[in-house]
Amino acid sequence: MILQEVLEEAIRLRESGQSELSLALLDRAHADGFRSPWLEDNRARALLELERVTEACHLWRQLADSGADKDASAAAAEMLALIQLKQNKQHQQEVLEEAIRLRESGQAELSLALLERAESDGLDDGWLQDNRARALVELQRHQE
């Protein structure tokens, strides 16, 4: 099997929901001496589908830093950015849910502290600001 065929089959397997087989094929190709940044990219994609995010990110970081293939490096950097964005949104949602829970359980000061910490950590979202305002109102701090 030539490199392009391996790549196409790995993609087909992954896209048909057979990420474990895709990964096994890519691992076998690597063991057989096939090397390509696109094989590594697809290996990372299979790992991501298998919820092995840390391993996928490690491969994409190596690929992005290698510069061996501009397009593959750019694709890896894009995937890393997408994962970071998803993780940030997930974290924002968790903070928001906890802030609401605290405020609704009569702990507006803790809710406000959590939201202020999130803001100082770089999280900024309209819903976080809305809940910050709600906590301030509950604390009778209307000016703020």
mmCIF file of N, CA and C in Angstrom:
data_model
loop_
_atom_site.group_PDB
_atom_site.id
_atom_site.type_symbol
_atom_site.label_atom_id
_atom_site.label_comp_id
_atom_site.label_asym_id
_atom_site.label_seq_id
_atom_site.Cartn_x
_atom_site.Cartn_y
_atom_site.Cartn_z
ATOM 1 N N MET A 1 0.850 -1.165 0.000
ATOM 2 C CA MET A 1 0.000 0.000 0.000
ATOM 3 C C MET A 1 0.901 1.235 0.000
ATOM 4 N N ILE A 2 0.629 2.180 -0.875
ATOM 5 C CA ILE A 2 1.442 3.392 -0.919
ATOM 6 C C ILE A 2 0.904 4.415 0.081
ATOM 7 N N LEU A 3 1.711 5.412 0.361
ATOM 8 C CA LEU A 3 1.398 6.413 1.370
ATOM 9 C C LEU A 3 0.021 7.047 1.158
ATOM 10 N N GLN A 4 -0.267 7.468 -0.056
ATOM 11 C CA GLN A 4 -1.554 8.122 -0.339
ATOM 12 C C GLN A 4 -2.723 7.181 -0.065
ATOM 13 N N GLU A 5 -2.568 5.912 -0.405
ATOM 14 C CA GLU A 5 -3.634 4.937 -0.151
ATOM 15 C C GLU A 5 -3.849 4.729 1.342
ATOM 16 N N VAL A 6 -2.765 4.688 2.077
ATOM 17 C CA VAL A 6 -2.858 4.539 3.537
ATOM 18 C C VAL A 6 -3.613 5.731 4.113
ATOM 19 N N LEU A 7 -3.238 6.910 3.687
ATOM 20 C CA LEU A 7 -3.873 8.127 4.173
ATOM 21 C C LEU A 7 -5.368 8.140 3.845
ATOM 22 N N GLU A 8 -5.704 7.821 2.602
ATOM 23 C CA GLU A 8 -7.109 7.816 2.193
ATOM 24 C C GLU A 8 -7.919 6.784 2.973
ATOM 25 N N GLU A 9 -7.353 5.614 3.184
ATOM 26 C CA GLU A 9 -8.053 4.574 3.927
ATOM 27 C C GLU A 9 -8.213 4.969 5.401
ATOM 28 N N ALA A 10 -7.187 5.584 5.975
ATOM 29 C CA ALA A 10 -7.265 6.035 7.370
ATOM 30 C C ALA A 10 -8.366 7.081 7.527
ATOM 31 N N ILE A 11 -8.459 7.986 6.577
ATOM 32 C CA ILE A 11 -9.510 9.013 6.609
ATOM 33 C C ILE A 11 -10.877 8.363 6.464
ATOM 34 N N ARG A 12 -11.005 7.448 5.507
ATOM 35 C CA ARG A 12 -12.281 6.782 5.274
ATOM 36 C C ARG A 12 -12.741 6.043 6.531
ATOM 37 N N LEU A 13 -11.823 5.330 7.149
ATOM 38 C CA LEU A 13 -12.160 4.592 8.372
ATOM 39 C C LEU A 13 -12.603 5.545 9.479
ATOM 40 N N ARG A 14 -11.842 6.603 9.677
ATOM 41 C CA ARG A 14 -12.164 7.554 10.739
ATOM 42 C C ARG A 14 -13.518 8.213 10.489
ATOM 43 N N GLU A 15 -13.749 8.625 9.261
ATOM 44 C CA GLU A 15 -15.002 9.311 8.935
ATOM 45 C C GLU A 15 -16.211 8.384 8.952
ATOM 46 N N SER A 16 -15.967 7.075 8.901
ATOM 47 C CA SER A 16 -17.082 6.120 8.987
ATOM 48 C C SER A 16 -17.275 5.621 10.424
ATOM 49 N N GLY A 17 -16.618 6.299 11.381
ATOM 50 C CA GLY A 17 -16.795 5.949 12.782
ATOM 51 C C GLY A 17 -15.903 4.834 13.280
ATOM 52 N N GLN A 18 -14.899 4.493 12.521
ATOM 53 C CA GLN A 18 -13.992 3.411 12.902
ATOM 54 C C GLN A 18 -12.607 3.977 13.244
ATOM 55 N N SER A 19 -12.605 4.888 14.194
ATOM 56 C CA SER A 19 -11.364 5.579 14.552
ATOM 57 C C SER A 19 -10.296 4.642 15.096
ATOM 58 N N GLU A 20 -10.705 3.591 15.805
ATOM 59 C CA GLU A 20 -9.711 2.635 16.320
ATOM 60 C C GLU A 20 -8.991 1.930 15.178
ATOM 61 N N LEU A 21 -9.748 1.538 14.150
ATOM 62 C CA LEU A 21 -9.109 0.891 12.994
ATOM 63 C C LEU A 21 -8.227 1.874 12.231
ATOM 64 N N SER A 22 -8.693 3.113 12.126
ATOM 65 C CA SER A 22 -7.899 4.146 11.464
ATOM 66 C C SER A 22 -6.570 4.324 12.180
ATOM 67 N N LEU A 23 -6.631 4.419 13.501
ATOM 68 C CA LEU A 23 -5.412 4.578 14.297
ATOM 69 C C LEU A 23 -4.496 3.365 14.155
ATOM 70 N N ALA A 24 -5.065 2.183 14.162
ATOM 71 C CA ALA A 24 -4.263 0.963 14.008
ATOM 72 C C ALA A 24 -3.567 0.955 12.646
ATOM 73 N N LEU A 25 -4.267 1.364 11.600
ATOM 74 C CA LEU A 25 -3.673 1.430 10.268
ATOM 75 C C LEU A 25 -2.516 2.433 10.244
ATOM 76 N N LEU A 26 -2.725 3.594 10.851
ATOM 77 C CA LEU A 26 -1.678 4.619 10.871
ATOM 78 C C LEU A 26 -0.474 4.173 11.699
ATOM 79 N N ASP A 27 -0.735 3.490 12.806
ATOM 80 C CA ASP A 27 0.368 2.961 13.623
ATOM 81 C C ASP A 27 1.162 1.917 12.839
ATOM 82 N N ARG A 28 0.452 1.071 12.120
ATOM 83 C CA ARG A 28 1.120 0.029 11.307
ATOM 84 C C ARG A 28 1.963 0.665 10.199
ATOM 85 N N ALA A 29 1.410 1.682 9.567
ATOM 86 C CA ALA A 29 2.146 2.375 8.510
ATOM 87 C C ALA A 29 3.422 2.999 9.067
ATOM 88 N N HIS A 30 3.311 3.581 10.263
ATOM 89 C CA HIS A 30 4.484 4.174 10.908
ATOM 90 C C HIS A 30 5.524 3.097 11.200
ATOM 91 N N ALA A 31 5.070 1.960 11.724
ATOM 92 C CA ALA A 31 5.980 0.842 12.018
ATOM 93 C C ALA A 31 6.646 0.319 10.747
ATOM 94 N N ASP A 32 5.941 0.419 9.617
ATOM 95 C CA ASP A 32 6.487 -0.033 8.330
ATOM 96 C C ASP A 32 7.379 1.009 7.663
ATOM 97 N N GLY A 33 7.581 2.146 8.343
ATOM 98 C CA GLY A 33 8.509 3.145 7.822
ATOM 99 C C GLY A 33 7.873 4.292 7.054
ATOM 100 N N PHE A 34 6.551 4.329 6.956
ATOM 101 C CA PHE A 34 5.890 5.443 6.277
ATOM 102 C C PHE A 34 5.973 6.680 7.164
ATOM 103 N N ARG A 35 6.392 7.794 6.569
ATOM 104 C CA ARG A 35 6.493 9.054 7.306
ATOM 105 C C ARG A 35 5.851 10.159 6.473
ATOM 106 N N SER A 36 4.984 10.911 7.122
ATOM 107 C CA SER A 36 4.345 12.047 6.476
ATOM 108 C C SER A 36 3.675 12.890 7.552
ATOM 109 N N PRO A 37 3.773 14.207 7.437
ATOM 110 C CA PRO A 37 3.062 15.039 8.408
ATOM 111 C C PRO A 37 1.547 14.809 8.347
ATOM 112 N N TRP A 38 1.044 14.424 7.181
ATOM 113 C CA TRP A 38 -0.398 14.186 7.048
ATOM 114 C C TRP A 38 -0.819 12.890 7.726
ATOM 115 N N LEU A 39 0.083 11.923 7.778
ATOM 116 C CA LEU A 39 -0.211 10.716 8.548
ATOM 117 C C LEU A 39 -0.297 11.071 10.036
ATOM 118 N N GLU A 40 0.608 11.926 10.496
ATOM 119 C CA GLU A 40 0.591 12.345 11.891
ATOM 120 C C GLU A 40 -0.658 13.165 12.204
ATOM 121 N N ASP A 41 -1.041 14.042 11.280
ATOM 122 C CA ASP A 41 -2.262 14.826 11.470
ATOM 123 C C ASP A 41 -3.471 13.905 11.596
ATOM 124 N N ASN A 42 -3.546 12.921 10.743
ATOM 125 C CA ASN A 42 -4.682 12.000 10.788
ATOM 126 C C ASN A 42 -4.612 11.081 12.002
ATOM 127 N N ARG A 43 -3.429 10.789 12.450
ATOM 128 C CA ARG A 43 -3.279 10.024 13.697
ATOM 129 C C ARG A 43 -3.853 10.843 14.851
ATOM 130 N N ALA A 44 -3.532 12.134 14.887
ATOM 131 C CA ALA A 44 -4.065 13.022 15.929
ATOM 132 C C ALA A 44 -5.586 13.122 15.833
ATOM 133 N N ARG A 45 -6.106 13.190 14.622
ATOM 134 C CA ARG A 45 -7.567 13.270 14.450
ATOM 135 C C ARG A 45 -8.252 12.003 14.960
ATOM 136 N N ALA A 46 -7.645 10.853 14.708
ATOM 137 C CA ALA A 46 -8.208 9.593 15.209
ATOM 138 C C ALA A 46 -8.156 9.575 16.738
ATOM 139 N N LEU A 47 -7.044 10.030 17.294
ATOM 140 C CA LEU A 47 -6.929 10.093 18.753
ATOM 141 C C LEU A 47 -7.991 11.015 19.343
ATOM 142 N N LEU A 48 -8.229 12.137 18.687
ATOM 143 C CA LEU A 48 -9.248 13.067 19.160
ATOM 144 C C LEU A 48 -10.629 12.411 19.147
ATOM 145 N N GLU A 49 -10.930 11.693 18.082
ATOM 146 C CA GLU A 49 -12.211 10.986 17.991
ATOM 147 C C GLU A 49 -12.354 9.952 19.105
ATOM 148 N N LEU A 50 -11.239 9.409 19.542
ATOM 149 C CA LEU A 50 -11.238 8.419 20.616
ATOM 150 C C LEU A 50 -11.150 9.079 21.996
ATOM 151 N N GLU A 51 -11.299 10.399 22.013
ATOM 152 C CA GLU A 51 -11.267 11.213 23.232
ATOM 153 C C GLU A 51 -9.930 11.142 23.952
ATOM 154 N N ARG A 52 -8.875 10.964 23.191
ATOM 155 C CA ARG A 52 -7.513 10.973 23.730
ATOM 156 C C ARG A 52 -6.897 12.328 23.366
ATOM 157 N N VAL A 53 -7.500 13.374 23.932
ATOM 158 C CA VAL A 53 -7.207 14.757 23.563
ATOM 159 C C VAL A 53 -5.759 15.133 23.847
ATOM 160 N N THR A 54 -5.237 14.737 24.987
ATOM 161 C CA THR A 54 -3.865 15.093 25.344
ATOM 162 C C THR A 54 -2.870 14.554 24.320
ATOM 163 N N GLU A 55 -3.055 13.304 23.919
ATOM 164 C CA GLU A 55 -2.153 12.704 22.928
ATOM 165 C C GLU A 55 -2.288 13.405 21.577
ATOM 166 N N ALA A 56 -3.525 13.716 21.195
ATOM 167 C CA ALA A 56 -3.762 14.405 19.921
ATOM 168 C C ALA A 56 -3.084 15.770 19.926
ATOM 169 N N CYS A 57 -3.250 16.501 21.014
ATOM 170 C CA CYS A 57 -2.640 17.837 21.105
ATOM 171 C C CYS A 57 -1.115 17.756 21.067
ATOM 172 N N HIS A 58 -0.560 16.737 21.707
ATOM 173 C CA HIS A 58 0.895 16.556 21.686
ATOM 174 C C HIS A 58 1.387 16.381 20.238
ATOM 175 N N LEU A 59 0.706 15.539 19.481
ATOM 176 C CA LEU A 59 1.088 15.340 18.072
ATOM 177 C C LEU A 59 0.945 16.623 17.275
ATOM 178 N N TRP A 60 -0.167 17.331 17.470
ATOM 179 C CA TRP A 60 -0.377 18.569 16.716
ATOM 180 C C TRP A 60 0.636 19.645 17.101
ATOM 181 N N ARG A 61 1.039 19.698 18.369
ATOM 182 C CA ARG A 61 2.065 20.670 18.759
ATOM 183 C C ARG A 61 3.383 20.361 18.050
ATOM 184 N N GLN A 62 3.747 19.084 18.039
ATOM 185 C CA GLN A 62 4.975 18.689 17.341
ATOM 186 C C GLN A 62 4.890 19.057 15.862
ATOM 187 N N LEU A 63 3.751 18.777 15.276
ATOM 188 C CA LEU A 63 3.551 19.044 13.852
ATOM 189 C C LEU A 63 3.568 20.543 13.569
ATOM 190 N N ALA A 64 2.900 21.317 14.405
ATOM 191 C CA ALA A 64 2.855 22.767 14.214
ATOM 192 C C ALA A 64 4.245 23.384 14.357
ATOM 193 N N ASP A 65 5.031 22.846 15.291
ATOM 194 C CA ASP A 65 6.370 23.380 15.545
ATOM 195 C C ASP A 65 7.410 22.918 14.536
ATOM 196 N N SER A 66 7.139 21.808 13.861
ATOM 197 C CA SER A 66 8.145 21.233 12.969
ATOM 198 C C SER A 66 8.373 22.061 11.717
ATOM 199 N N GLY A 67 7.324 22.634 11.182
ATOM 200 C CA GLY A 67 7.455 23.405 9.955
ATOM 201 C C GLY A 67 7.839 22.567 8.752
ATOM 202 N N ALA A 68 7.798 21.249 8.871
ATOM 203 C CA ALA A 68 8.194 20.354 7.781
ATOM 204 C C ALA A 68 7.311 20.542 6.549
ATOM 205 N N ASP A 69 6.045 20.784 6.773
ATOM 206 C CA ASP A 69 5.086 20.995 5.691
ATOM 207 C C ASP A 69 4.194 22.144 6.139
ATOM 208 N N LYS A 70 4.245 23.260 5.388
ATOM 209 C CA LYS A 70 3.512 24.463 5.801
ATOM 210 C C LYS A 70 2.032 24.198 5.976
ATOM 211 N N ASP A 71 1.431 23.482 5.036
ATOM 212 C CA ASP A 71 -0.007 23.225 5.110
ATOM 213 C C ASP A 71 -0.355 22.332 6.299
ATOM 214 N N ALA A 72 0.436 21.304 6.531
ATOM 215 C CA ALA A 72 0.186 20.406 7.656
ATOM 216 C C ALA A 72 0.416 21.135 8.979
ATOM 217 N N SER A 73 1.437 21.970 9.036
ATOM 218 C CA SER A 73 1.696 22.762 10.241
ATOM 219 C C SER A 73 0.550 23.724 10.519
ATOM 220 N N ALA A 74 0.035 24.347 9.461
ATOM 221 C CA ALA A 74 -1.096 25.272 9.608
ATOM 222 C C ALA A 74 -2.350 24.521 10.065
ATOM 223 N N ALA A 75 -2.582 23.341 9.501
ATOM 224 C CA ALA A 75 -3.743 22.533 9.904
ATOM 225 C C ALA A 75 -3.627 22.131 11.370
ATOM 226 N N ALA A 76 -2.431 21.778 11.800
ATOM 227 C CA ALA A 76 -2.207 21.389 13.195
ATOM 228 C C ALA A 76 -2.442 22.579 14.122
ATOM 229 N N ALA A 77 -1.928 23.733 13.753
ATOM 230 C CA ALA A 77 -2.129 24.935 14.568
ATOM 231 C C ALA A 77 -3.609 25.289 14.659
ATOM 232 N N GLU A 78 -4.325 25.107 13.575
ATOM 233 C CA GLU A 78 -5.767 25.378 13.560
ATOM 234 C C GLU A 78 -6.514 24.418 14.488
ATOM 235 N N MET A 79 -6.151 23.144 14.458
ATOM 236 C CA MET A 79 -6.801 22.167 15.328
ATOM 237 C C MET A 79 -6.513 22.471 16.800
ATOM 238 N N LEU A 80 -5.290 22.872 17.095
ATOM 239 C CA LEU A 80 -4.955 23.240 18.475
ATOM 240 C C LEU A 80 -5.778 24.444 18.931
ATOM 241 N N ALA A 81 -5.937 25.420 18.056
ATOM 242 C CA ALA A 81 -6.731 26.602 18.389
ATOM 243 C C ALA A 81 -8.192 26.237 18.616
ATOM 244 N N LEU A 82 -8.728 25.345 17.790
ATOM 245 C CA LEU A 82 -10.117 24.918 17.958
ATOM 246 C C LEU A 82 -10.329 24.178 19.277
ATOM 247 N N ILE A 83 -9.391 23.328 19.623
ATOM 248 C CA ILE A 83 -9.492 22.594 20.882
ATOM 249 C C ILE A 83 -9.419 23.560 22.058
ATOM 250 N N GLN A 84 -8.504 24.520 21.989
ATOM 251 C CA GLN A 84 -8.371 25.512 23.060
ATOM 252 C C GLN A 84 -9.660 26.315 23.198
ATOM 253 N N LEU A 85 -10.242 26.712 22.082
ATOM 254 C CA LEU A 85 -11.495 27.462 22.108
ATOM 255 C C LEU A 85 -12.610 26.638 22.741
ATOM 256 N N LYS A 86 -12.698 25.381 22.363
ATOM 257 C CA LYS A 86 -13.725 24.500 22.922
ATOM 258 C C LYS A 86 -13.528 24.328 24.427
ATOM 259 N N GLN A 87 -12.282 24.145 24.844
ATOM 260 C CA GLN A 87 -12.002 23.980 26.268
ATOM 261 C C GLN A 87 -12.330 25.257 27.042
ATOM 262 N N ASN A 88 -12.024 26.423 26.454
ATOM 263 C CA ASN A 88 -12.345 27.690 27.108
ATOM 264 C C ASN A 88 -13.853 27.863 27.256
ATOM 265 N N LYS A 89 -14.593 27.532 26.201
ATOM 266 C CA LYS A 89 -16.053 27.654 26.264
ATOM 267 C C LYS A 89 -16.634 26.706 27.301
ATOM 268 N N GLN A 90 -16.088 25.511 27.354
ATOM 269 C CA GLN A 90 -16.546 24.529 28.346
ATOM 270 C C GLN A 90 -16.262 25.044 29.759
ATOM 271 N N HIS A 91 -15.074 25.613 29.951
ATOM 272 C CA HIS A 91 -14.709 26.150 31.256
ATOM 273 C C HIS A 91 -15.615 27.328 31.619
ATOM 274 N N GLN A 92 -15.881 28.214 30.653
ATOM 275 C CA GLN A 92 -16.779 29.343 30.887
ATOM 276 C C GLN A 92 -18.154 28.849 31.314
ATOM 277 N N GLN A 93 -18.641 27.807 30.652
ATOM 278 C CA GLN A 93 -19.958 27.262 30.990
ATOM 279 C C GLN A 93 -19.973 26.713 32.413
ATOM 280 N N GLU A 94 -18.904 26.035 32.797
ATOM 281 C CA GLU A 94 -18.810 25.499 34.153
ATOM 282 C C GLU A 94 -18.788 26.622 35.186
ATOM 283 N N VAL A 95 -18.030 27.679 34.897
ATOM 284 C CA VAL A 95 -17.960 28.823 35.805
ATOM 285 C C VAL A 95 -19.335 29.474 35.910
ATOM 286 N N LEU A 96 -19.984 29.657 34.785
ATOM 287 C CA LEU A 96 -21.307 30.272 34.771
ATOM 288 C C LEU A 96 -22.308 29.467 35.602
ATOM 289 N N GLU A 97 -22.331 28.167 35.394
ATOM 290 C CA GLU A 97 -23.255 27.310 36.145
ATOM 291 C C GLU A 97 -22.990 27.382 37.644
ATOM 292 N N GLU A 98 -21.730 27.373 38.035
ATOM 293 C CA GLU A 98 -21.386 27.443 39.456
ATOM 294 C C GLU A 98 -21.743 28.812 40.028
ATOM 295 N N ALA A 99 -21.498 29.875 39.281
ATOM 296 C CA ALA A 99 -21.839 31.222 39.751
ATOM 297 C C ALA A 99 -23.346 31.357 39.961
ATOM 298 N N ILE A 100 -24.125 30.820 39.052
ATOM 299 C CA ILE A 100 -25.586 30.864 39.189
ATOM 300 C C ILE A 100 -26.014 30.061 40.410
ATOM 301 N N ARG A 101 -25.459 28.859 40.550
ATOM 302 C CA ARG A 101 -25.808 28.010 41.685
ATOM 303 C C ARG A 101 -25.507 28.722 43.002
ATOM 304 N N LEU A 102 -24.333 29.325 43.085
ATOM 305 C CA LEU A 102 -23.962 30.040 44.303
ATOM 306 C C LEU A 102 -24.913 31.201 44.572
ATOM 307 N N ARG A 103 -25.176 31.996 43.546
ATOM 308 C CA ARG A 103 -26.048 33.155 43.721
ATOM 309 C C ARG A 103 -27.445 32.732 44.140
ATOM 310 N N GLU A 104 -27.977 31.700 43.492
ATOM 311 C CA GLU A 104 -29.332 31.245 43.781
ATOM 312 C C GLU A 104 -29.439 30.543 45.135
ATOM 313 N N SER A 105 -28.309 30.135 45.692
ATOM 314 C CA SER A 105 -28.339 29.511 47.017
ATOM 315 C C SER A 105 -28.011 30.518 48.120
ATOM 316 N N GLY A 106 -28.072 31.809 47.775
ATOM 317 C CA GLY A 106 -27.858 32.850 48.767
ATOM 318 C C GLY A 106 -26.405 33.195 49.019
ATOM 319 N N GLN A 107 -25.525 32.785 48.143
ATOM 320 C CA GLN A 107 -24.098 33.052 48.318
ATOM 321 C C GLN A 107 -23.592 33.996 47.223
ATOM 322 N N ALA A 108 -24.236 35.160 47.158
ATOM 323 C CA ALA A 108 -23.912 36.124 46.102
ATOM 324 C C ALA A 108 -22.458 36.591 46.168
ATOM 325 N N GLU A 109 -21.917 36.706 47.391
ATOM 326 C CA GLU A 109 -20.519 37.145 47.519
ATOM 327 C C GLU A 109 -19.563 36.126 46.899
ATOM 328 N N LEU A 110 -19.808 34.857 47.148
ATOM 329 C CA LEU A 110 -18.965 33.821 46.545
ATOM 330 C C LEU A 110 -19.141 33.789 45.026
ATOM 331 N N SER A 111 -20.374 33.959 44.587
ATOM 332 C CA SER A 111 -20.652 33.997 43.157
ATOM 333 C C SER A 111 -19.865 35.124 42.497
ATOM 334 N N LEU A 112 -19.919 36.299 43.122
ATOM 335 C CA LEU A 112 -19.197 37.461 42.601
ATOM 336 C C LEU A 112 -17.695 37.210 42.602
ATOM 337 N N ALA A 113 -17.180 36.631 43.660
ATOM 338 C CA ALA A 113 -15.741 36.340 43.729
ATOM 339 C C ALA A 113 -15.325 35.384 42.619
ATOM 340 N N LEU A 114 -16.146 34.370 42.389
ATOM 341 C CA LEU A 114 -15.850 33.418 41.315
ATOM 342 C C LEU A 114 -15.833 34.113 39.955
ATOM 343 N N LEU A 115 -16.812 34.964 39.720
ATOM 344 C CA LEU A 115 -16.894 35.670 38.430
ATOM 345 C C LEU A 115 -15.739 36.650 38.259
ATOM 346 N N GLU A 116 -15.346 37.307 39.334
ATOM 347 C CA GLU A 116 -14.210 38.237 39.247
ATOM 348 C C GLU A 116 -12.911 37.483 38.994
ATOM 349 N N ARG A 117 -12.773 36.315 39.612
ATOM 350 C CA ARG A 117 -11.579 35.497 39.369
ATOM 351 C C ARG A 117 -11.542 35.030 37.915
ATOM 352 N N ALA A 118 -12.699 34.614 37.410
ATOM 353 C CA ALA A 118 -12.775 34.176 36.010
ATOM 354 C C ALA A 118 -12.377 35.309 35.072
ATOM 355 N N GLU A 119 -12.849 36.508 35.380
ATOM 356 C CA GLU A 119 -12.502 37.661 34.543
ATOM 357 C C GLU A 119 -11.005 37.948 34.608
ATOM 358 N N SER A 120 -10.417 37.860 35.792
ATOM 359 C CA SER A 120 -8.974 38.110 35.922
ATOM 360 C C SER A 120 -8.158 37.021 35.219
ATOM 361 N N ASP A 121 -8.760 35.826 35.061
ATOM 362 C CA ASP A 121 -8.099 34.733 34.341
ATOM 363 C C ASP A 121 -8.293 34.834 32.832
ATOM 364 N N GLY A 122 -9.009 35.867 32.387
ATOM 365 C CA GLY A 122 -9.170 36.080 30.954
ATOM 366 C C GLY A 122 -10.479 35.599 30.368
ATOM 367 N N LEU A 123 -11.368 35.063 31.191
ATOM 368 C CA LEU A 123 -12.661 34.644 30.678
ATOM 369 C C LEU A 123 -13.558 35.873 30.591
ATOM 370 N N ASP A 124 -14.126 36.097 29.436
ATOM 371 C CA ASP A 124 -15.008 37.250 29.268
ATOM 372 C C ASP A 124 -16.143 36.833 28.354
ATOM 373 N N ASP A 125 -17.330 36.958 28.868
ATOM 374 C CA ASP A 125 -18.501 36.496 28.139
ATOM 375 C C ASP A 125 -19.684 37.324 28.632
ATOM 376 N N GLY A 126 -20.623 37.579 27.758
ATOM 377 C CA GLY A 126 -21.793 38.359 28.140
ATOM 378 C C GLY A 126 -22.569 37.747 29.283
ATOM 379 N N TRP A 127 -22.663 36.414 29.295
ATOM 380 C CA TRP A 127 -23.406 35.740 30.363
ATOM 381 C C TRP A 127 -22.682 35.846 31.692
ATOM 382 N N LEU A 128 -21.367 35.820 31.660
ATOM 383 C CA LEU A 128 -20.602 35.994 32.899
ATOM 384 C C LEU A 128 -20.812 37.410 33.437
ATOM 385 N N GLN A 129 -20.804 38.402 32.534
ATOM 386 C CA GLN A 129 -21.028 39.789 32.945
ATOM 387 C C GLN A 129 -22.445 39.979 33.478
ATOM 388 N N ASP A 130 -23.416 39.337 32.836
ATOM 389 C CA ASP A 130 -24.805 39.417 33.289
ATOM 390 C C ASP A 130 -24.922 38.870 34.704
ATOM 391 N N ASN A 131 -24.301 37.749 34.965
ATOM 392 C CA ASN A 131 -24.381 37.150 36.296
ATOM 393 C C ASN A 131 -23.581 37.936 37.324
ATOM 394 N N ARG A 132 -22.547 38.586 36.890
ATOM 395 C CA ARG A 132 -21.806 39.487 37.791
ATOM 396 C C ARG A 132 -22.724 40.627 38.221
ATOM 397 N N ALA A 133 -23.446 41.197 37.265
ATOM 398 C CA ALA A 133 -24.388 42.280 37.572
ATOM 399 C C ALA A 133 -25.493 41.796 38.512
ATOM 400 N N ARG A 134 -25.989 40.603 38.277
ATOM 401 C CA ARG A 134 -27.042 40.050 39.146
ATOM 402 C C ARG A 134 -26.539 39.868 40.579
ATOM 403 N N ALA A 135 -25.316 39.400 40.717
ATOM 404 C CA ALA A 135 -24.743 39.237 42.060
ATOM 405 C C ALA A 135 -24.567 40.593 42.729
ATOM 406 N N LEU A 136 -24.110 41.592 41.971
ATOM 407 C CA LEU A 136 -23.945 42.937 42.535
ATOM 408 C C LEU A 136 -25.282 43.510 42.989
ATOM 409 N N VAL A 137 -26.333 43.316 42.213
ATOM 410 C CA VAL A 137 -27.668 43.789 42.588
ATOM 411 C C VAL A 137 -28.113 43.104 43.868
ATOM 412 N N GLU A 138 -27.896 41.803 43.940
ATOM 413 C CA GLU A 138 -28.282 41.054 45.137
ATOM 414 C C GLU A 138 -27.533 41.549 46.377
ATOM 415 N N LEU A 139 -26.319 42.016 46.170
ATOM 416 C CA LEU A 139 -25.510 42.544 47.274
ATOM 417 C C LEU A 139 -25.765 44.033 47.529
ATOM 418 N N GLN A 140 -26.771 44.581 46.856
ATOM 419 C CA GLN A 140 -27.149 45.998 46.990
ATOM 420 C C GLN A 140 -26.028 46.947 46.531
ATOM 421 N N ARG A 141 -25.229 46.499 45.606
ATOM 422 C CA ARG A 141 -24.136 47.317 45.066
ATOM 423 C C ARG A 141 -24.551 47.787 43.670
ATOM 424 N N HIS A 142 -25.622 48.575 43.638
ATOM 425 C CA HIS A 142 -26.263 48.988 42.382
ATOM 426 C C HIS A 142 -25.377 49.857 41.507
ATOM 427 N N GLN A 143 -24.530 50.679 42.089
ATOM 428 C CA GLN A 143 -23.654 51.564 41.324
ATOM 429 C C GLN A 143 -22.693 50.785 40.434
ATOM 430 N N GLU A 144 -22.184 49.695 40.967
ATOM 431 C CA GLU A 144 -21.211 48.890 40.236
ATOM 432 C C GLU A 144 -21.897 48.154 39.108
#
